[in-house]
Coordinates of C-alpha atoms in Angstrom, one line a residue:
Chain A
M1 CA 46.2 -43.4 -32.7
L2 CA 42.8 -44.0 -32.8
S3 CA 40.1 -41.0 -32.2
Y4 CA 36.5 -41.0 -33.1
Q5 CA 33.2 -39.5 -32.8
K6 CA 29.7 -40.4 -32.2
H7 CA 26.3 -38.5 -33.0
D8 CA 23.2 -40.4 -32.9
I9 CA 20.9 -40.0 -35.7
Q10 CA 17.0 -41.0 -33.7
D11 CA 18.4 -44.9 -32.8
I12 CA 21.5 -45.0 -35.3
T13 CA 24.5 -44.3 -33.6
V14 CA 27.2 -43.0 -36.3
F15 CA 30.9 -44.2 -34.9
A16 CA 33.2 -41.8 -37.1
L17 CA 36.7 -43.5 -36.9
R18 CA 39.9 -42.0 -37.3
G19 CA 43.4 -43.1 -37.3
N20 CA 44.8 -46.5 -36.2
L21 CA 42.5 -49.3 -35.0
D22 CA 45.1 -51.9 -34.3
A23 CA 45.7 -53.7 -31.2
L24 CA 46.7 -50.5 -29.3
T25 CA 43.8 -49.2 -30.1
A26 CA 41.4 -51.5 -30.1
P27 CA 40.5 -52.4 -26.0
T28 CA 39.5 -48.4 -26.0
L29 CA 37.5 -48.9 -29.1
K30 CA 36.2 -51.7 -27.0
K31 CA 35.3 -50.4 -24.1
E32 CA 33.0 -47.2 -25.9
L33 CA 31.4 -49.6 -27.7
E34 CA 30.7 -52.0 -24.5
N35 CA 28.9 -48.6 -23.4
L36 CA 26.6 -48.6 -27.0
L37 CA 25.4 -52.4 -25.8
A38 CA 24.8 -50.9 -21.7
N39 CA 22.9 -48.2 -23.8
R40 CA 21.0 -50.5 -25.8
R41 CA 22.3 -48.7 -28.8
I42 CA 22.4 -51.6 -31.3
H43 CA 21.8 -49.6 -34.5
V44 CA 25.7 -48.9 -35.6
V45 CA 27.4 -46.9 -38.7
F46 CA 31.2 -46.9 -38.9
D47 CA 32.4 -44.4 -41.3
L48 CA 35.5 -45.2 -41.9
S49 CA 36.5 -42.9 -44.2
G50 CA 39.4 -41.1 -42.2
L51 CA 40.3 -44.8 -40.9
E52 CA 43.7 -45.3 -42.3
L53 CA 44.9 -48.6 -40.9
I54 CA 43.4 -52.0 -39.7
D55 CA 44.5 -54.7 -38.2
S56 CA 43.2 -58.9 -37.0
S57 CA 42.7 -56.9 -33.6
G58 CA 40.3 -54.2 -35.1
V59 CA 38.3 -56.2 -37.4
G60 CA 38.0 -58.6 -33.7
A61 CA 36.6 -55.5 -32.1
I62 CA 34.0 -54.2 -35.5
V63 CA 32.7 -58.1 -35.5
G64 CA 32.2 -58.6 -31.9
L65 CA 30.4 -55.6 -31.9
F66 CA 28.3 -57.1 -34.9
K67 CA 27.7 -60.6 -33.5
R68 CA 26.4 -59.5 -30.3
V69 CA 24.2 -56.7 -31.3
R70 CA 22.7 -59.0 -34.4
T71 CA 21.4 -61.4 -31.5
L72 CA 19.3 -58.0 -30.2
Q73 CA 18.2 -57.3 -33.2
G74 CA 20.3 -54.7 -34.4
D75 CA 23.0 -54.5 -36.7
V76 CA 26.3 -52.6 -38.3
K77 CA 26.9 -51.2 -41.2
I78 CA 30.0 -49.8 -43.0
A79 CA 30.0 -46.6 -44.5
Q80 CA 33.2 -44.6 -47.0
L81 CA 35.0 -47.9 -46.4
R82 CA 38.7 -47.8 -49.0
G83 CA 42.5 -47.9 -48.8
Q84 CA 43.8 -50.3 -46.5
P85 CA 40.8 -51.2 -44.5
A86 CA 38.8 -52.0 -47.6
E87 CA 41.9 -54.8 -48.6
I88 CA 41.6 -56.3 -45.2
F89 CA 37.5 -56.7 -45.5
K90 CA 38.0 -58.2 -49.2
L91 CA 40.6 -60.9 -47.9
L92 CA 38.3 -61.9 -45.1
R93 CA 34.9 -61.0 -46.8
L94 CA 33.4 -59.4 -44.6
N95 CA 31.7 -58.0 -46.6
R96 CA 29.3 -61.2 -46.8
A97 CA 28.4 -60.5 -43.4
F98 CA 28.1 -56.3 -43.5
E99 CA 26.2 -53.9 -45.6
I100 CA 29.1 -51.5 -46.6
F101 CA 27.5 -48.3 -48.7
E102 CA 29.7 -45.2 -49.7
S103 CA 27.9 -42.7 -48.0
I104 CA 26.4 -42.2 -44.5
D105 CA 23.2 -41.2 -45.7
Q106 CA 23.1 -44.4 -47.6
A107 CA 24.0 -46.4 -44.7
V108 CA 21.4 -44.9 -42.3
E109 CA 18.7 -44.4 -44.7
R110 CA 18.6 -48.4 -45.1
F111 CA 18.1 -48.8 -41.3
S112 CA 14.7 -47.1 -42.2
A113 CA 13.9 -49.8 -45.3
Chain B
M1 CA 68.4 -47.6 -20.2
T2 CA 67.2 -50.5 -20.7
E3 CA 67.0 -52.3 -23.9
S4 CA 63.1 -51.7 -24.4
S5 CA 63.1 -48.4 -23.8
R6 CA 65.6 -47.4 -26.2
A7 CA 64.2 -45.0 -29.2
P8 CA 63.6 -47.0 -32.3
A9 CA 67.4 -47.4 -34.7
L10 CA 66.7 -46.8 -38.4
V11 CA 69.5 -48.8 -40.2
P12 CA 70.6 -48.5 -43.8
V13 CA 72.8 -50.9 -43.9
A14 CA 73.4 -51.6 -47.8
T15 CA 72.2 -50.3 -50.3
H16 CA 72.8 -51.8 -54.5
K17 CA 75.1 -54.5 -52.6
A18 CA 74.4 -57.8 -51.0
V19 CA 74.1 -57.6 -47.1
A20 CA 77.2 -58.7 -45.6
G21 CA 75.2 -60.1 -42.1
G22 CA 77.5 -58.6 -38.6
E23 CA 77.7 -60.5 -36.5
A24 CA 74.8 -59.1 -34.2
V25 CA 72.0 -60.4 -37.1
A26 CA 74.5 -63.1 -38.6
A27 CA 71.7 -65.5 -36.9
C28 CA 68.7 -63.7 -39.0
D29 CA 70.7 -63.0 -41.8
A30 CA 69.8 -64.5 -45.4
G31 CA 71.9 -62.2 -47.0
S32 CA 70.1 -60.6 -50.3
A33 CA 71.0 -58.2 -52.9
G34 CA 69.2 -55.1 -53.6
E35 CA 68.3 -51.8 -51.1
V36 CA 68.0 -53.0 -47.8
F37 CA 67.3 -51.0 -44.6
R38 CA 66.9 -52.6 -41.5
F39 CA 65.3 -51.2 -38.3
V40 CA 66.0 -52.9 -34.4
I41 CA 62.9 -51.4 -32.6
P42 CA 62.1 -52.8 -29.1
A43 CA 59.0 -55.4 -28.8
R44 CA 56.2 -52.8 -28.3
L45 CA 53.1 -51.8 -30.3
E46 CA 53.6 -48.1 -29.9
Y47 CA 57.3 -48.5 -31.8
R48 CA 55.9 -50.6 -34.9
D49 CA 54.3 -47.5 -36.3
A50 CA 58.0 -45.8 -37.1
A51 CA 58.9 -49.3 -39.3
R52 CA 55.2 -49.1 -40.9
A53 CA 55.8 -45.7 -41.6
F54 CA 58.8 -46.5 -43.3
L55 CA 57.3 -49.6 -45.5
A56 CA 54.0 -46.8 -46.7
F57 CA 57.0 -44.5 -48.0
V58 CA 59.2 -47.3 -49.8
C59 CA 55.1 -48.6 -51.1
A60 CA 54.4 -45.6 -52.1
Q61 CA 57.8 -45.2 -54.2
L62 CA 57.5 -48.2 -55.9
A63 CA 53.7 -47.2 -56.9
A64 CA 55.1 -44.0 -58.2
D65 CA 57.6 -46.0 -60.1
R66 CA 54.9 -48.4 -61.4
R67 CA 56.2 -51.6 -60.0
L68 CA 54.0 -52.3 -57.0
P69 CA 50.1 -50.9 -57.7
E70 CA 48.2 -48.9 -54.4
D71 CA 46.2 -51.9 -53.6
A72 CA 49.1 -54.3 -53.0
G73 CA 51.1 -51.7 -50.9
H74 CA 48.8 -52.1 -48.7
R75 CA 48.2 -55.6 -48.4
V76 CA 52.5 -55.9 -48.0
I77 CA 51.4 -53.0 -45.4
S78 CA 49.0 -54.8 -43.5
A79 CA 51.3 -58.2 -43.5
F80 CA 53.7 -56.0 -41.8
V81 CA 51.9 -55.0 -39.1
E82 CA 50.7 -58.6 -38.4
A83 CA 53.8 -60.4 -38.6
F84 CA 55.1 -57.3 -36.0
N85 CA 51.9 -58.1 -33.7
N86 CA 52.9 -61.4 -34.0
A87 CA 56.3 -61.1 -32.6
A88 CA 55.2 -58.3 -29.9
L89 CA 52.8 -60.2 -28.6
H90 CA 53.2 -64.0 -28.9
A91 CA 56.6 -64.8 -29.6
Y92 CA 57.6 -62.1 -25.8
A93 CA 54.4 -62.9 -24.1
G94 CA 54.6 -63.3 -20.4
R95 CA 58.6 -61.3 -20.9
A96 CA 60.4 -58.2 -20.6
P97 CA 60.4 -57.4 -24.8
G98 CA 63.2 -58.3 -27.0
P99 CA 64.5 -56.9 -30.1
I100 CA 62.3 -56.9 -33.5
E101 CA 64.6 -57.0 -36.2
V102 CA 63.4 -55.6 -39.7
E103 CA 64.6 -56.2 -43.0
L104 CA 63.3 -54.8 -45.9
T105 CA 64.7 -55.6 -49.3
V106 CA 63.5 -54.2 -52.7
S107 CA 65.4 -55.8 -55.6
H108 CA 65.0 -55.7 -58.7
G109 CA 61.8 -57.9 -58.8
R110 CA 61.2 -58.3 -55.7
L111 CA 59.9 -56.2 -52.2
S112 CA 61.3 -58.7 -49.3
L113 CA 60.0 -58.3 -45.6
Q114 CA 62.0 -60.4 -42.7
I115 CA 60.9 -59.8 -39.2
C116 CA 63.0 -61.8 -36.6
D117 CA 62.6 -61.8 -33.2
R118 CA 64.1 -63.7 -30.0
G119 CA 61.5 -65.2 -28.4
Q120 CA 58.8 -67.9 -28.3
S121 CA 58.8 -69.5 -31.8
F122 CA 55.6 -70.9 -33.3
I123 CA 55.3 -73.6 -35.7
P124 CA 52.8 -71.9 -38.4
D125 CA 51.3 -75.3 -40.2
A126 CA 49.9 -75.8 -37.0
I127 CA 47.8 -73.0 -37.0
P128 CA 44.6 -73.7 -39.0
D129 CA 43.3 -71.0 -41.9
P130 CA 40.0 -69.9 -39.5
D131 CA 36.6 -70.7 -40.5
L132 CA 35.6 -67.1 -42.3
D133 CA 32.0 -68.3 -42.2
S134 CA 31.7 -68.2 -38.2
L135 CA 33.2 -64.4 -38.4
P136 CA 36.3 -65.3 -36.0
E137 CA 36.8 -61.9 -33.5
G138 CA 40.5 -63.5 -33.3
G139 CA 43.6 -66.2 -35.0
L140 CA 43.8 -63.8 -38.2
G141 CA 47.2 -62.6 -38.2
L142 CA 48.5 -65.1 -40.0
F143 CA 45.6 -66.0 -42.8
I144 CA 46.4 -62.2 -43.8
I145 CA 50.0 -62.8 -43.9
R146 CA 49.4 -65.7 -45.9
G147 CA 46.7 -63.8 -48.2
F148 CA 48.4 -61.0 -49.1
M149 CA 52.3 -61.9 -49.5
D150 CA 53.4 -64.5 -52.7
R151 CA 55.5 -66.3 -50.8
V152 CA 55.9 -67.1 -46.4
D153 CA 58.1 -68.4 -44.9
Y154 CA 59.3 -69.0 -41.1
H155 CA 62.6 -70.5 -39.7
S156 CA 63.7 -71.0 -36.2
Q157 CA 68.1 -70.8 -36.0
N158 CA 70.1 -70.4 -32.5
G159 CA 67.1 -68.3 -30.8
C160 CA 66.1 -65.9 -34.1
N161 CA 62.8 -66.7 -35.3
C162 CA 62.8 -65.0 -38.9
L163 CA 59.2 -64.6 -40.8
V164 CA 60.2 -63.9 -44.1
M165 CA 57.4 -62.1 -46.8
E166 CA 57.7 -61.8 -50.1
K167 CA 55.4 -59.6 -53.0
Q168 CA 56.8 -59.7 -56.6
L169 CA 57.7 -56.6 -58.3
G170 CA 57.0 -55.0 -62.0
Q171 CA 59.7 -53.5 -63.5
T172 CA 60.3 -50.1 -64.3
L173 CA 58.6 -48.8 -67.6
Q174 CA 62.0 -47.8 -68.6
T175 CA 63.7 -50.9 -68.4
D176 CA 61.0 -53.1 -69.3
P177 CA 57.7 -52.1 -70.7
I178 CA 56.0 -55.0 -71.4
G179 CA 57.0 -57.7 -68.4
G180 CA 55.9 -57.8 -64.7
L181 CA 53.0 -56.2 -63.4
D182 CA 53.1 -53.2 -66.1
A183 CA 51.4 -55.7 -67.8
E184 CA 48.2 -55.5 -65.9
L185 CA 48.6 -51.7 -65.6
P186 CA 47.2 -49.4 -67.7
K187 CA 49.0 -47.9 -70.4
A188 CA 49.7 -44.5 -70.9

């Protein structure tokens, strides 16, 4: 089960994910992320404080968005990474691609830095 | 009711003794000593979390006993999820979802997790590690399993494909205050 909330801070979209981002739920999130791109929302912060589990399919959804927004001069930043998702990010060395922040505010501020 | 629509079954087959290996599981059963729990689950992702929740419970117990650090528990659960996904999505691809047998064994020095299916087998050695620098969006499952577990083995026999994954456990403080993972944990 995955639930999410999103809100905009100027041209930045904050996506708060809660539950499991996995092979079962990633297709739904991908559709939502497609809508972001269709609306030219290319500055994205994922708030992962409520994310309990991510699997390789979930990683694919986030990485896929990251690669596409980067071609449009946008970016994806990660906030409040912990628990099992943190272990996955570490193993896959995703911290080398994504900037990861302790708080949403820090991630949002980074876009204007 | 079809086989695939039955509710997941939780079957603690034996505790504190060797598994006898019944007829239905003989092909998949390597036989091992320890606390053994076996689930038979239809190969549908919707049911995966029934087994994952139990595995999380066991890992939490091991963490409370200071035999498995919390982050290592996250890794075991990650490996389980990928192994189940592989069986459900690939082994039974293009055919009706058959059973996935999950056997969890907690013995003195290790946690062993065996995931068996009766679908299409694969050759793990033919699957290369992904190029992480290219930020792959798929093909990460086996890499996660190999990266997070201490030992991984795959065998296929009599139509039963089994992925066996092991994680070393530390000893309890009561039985071995110096050895195993406890040597790395902060002492009270």
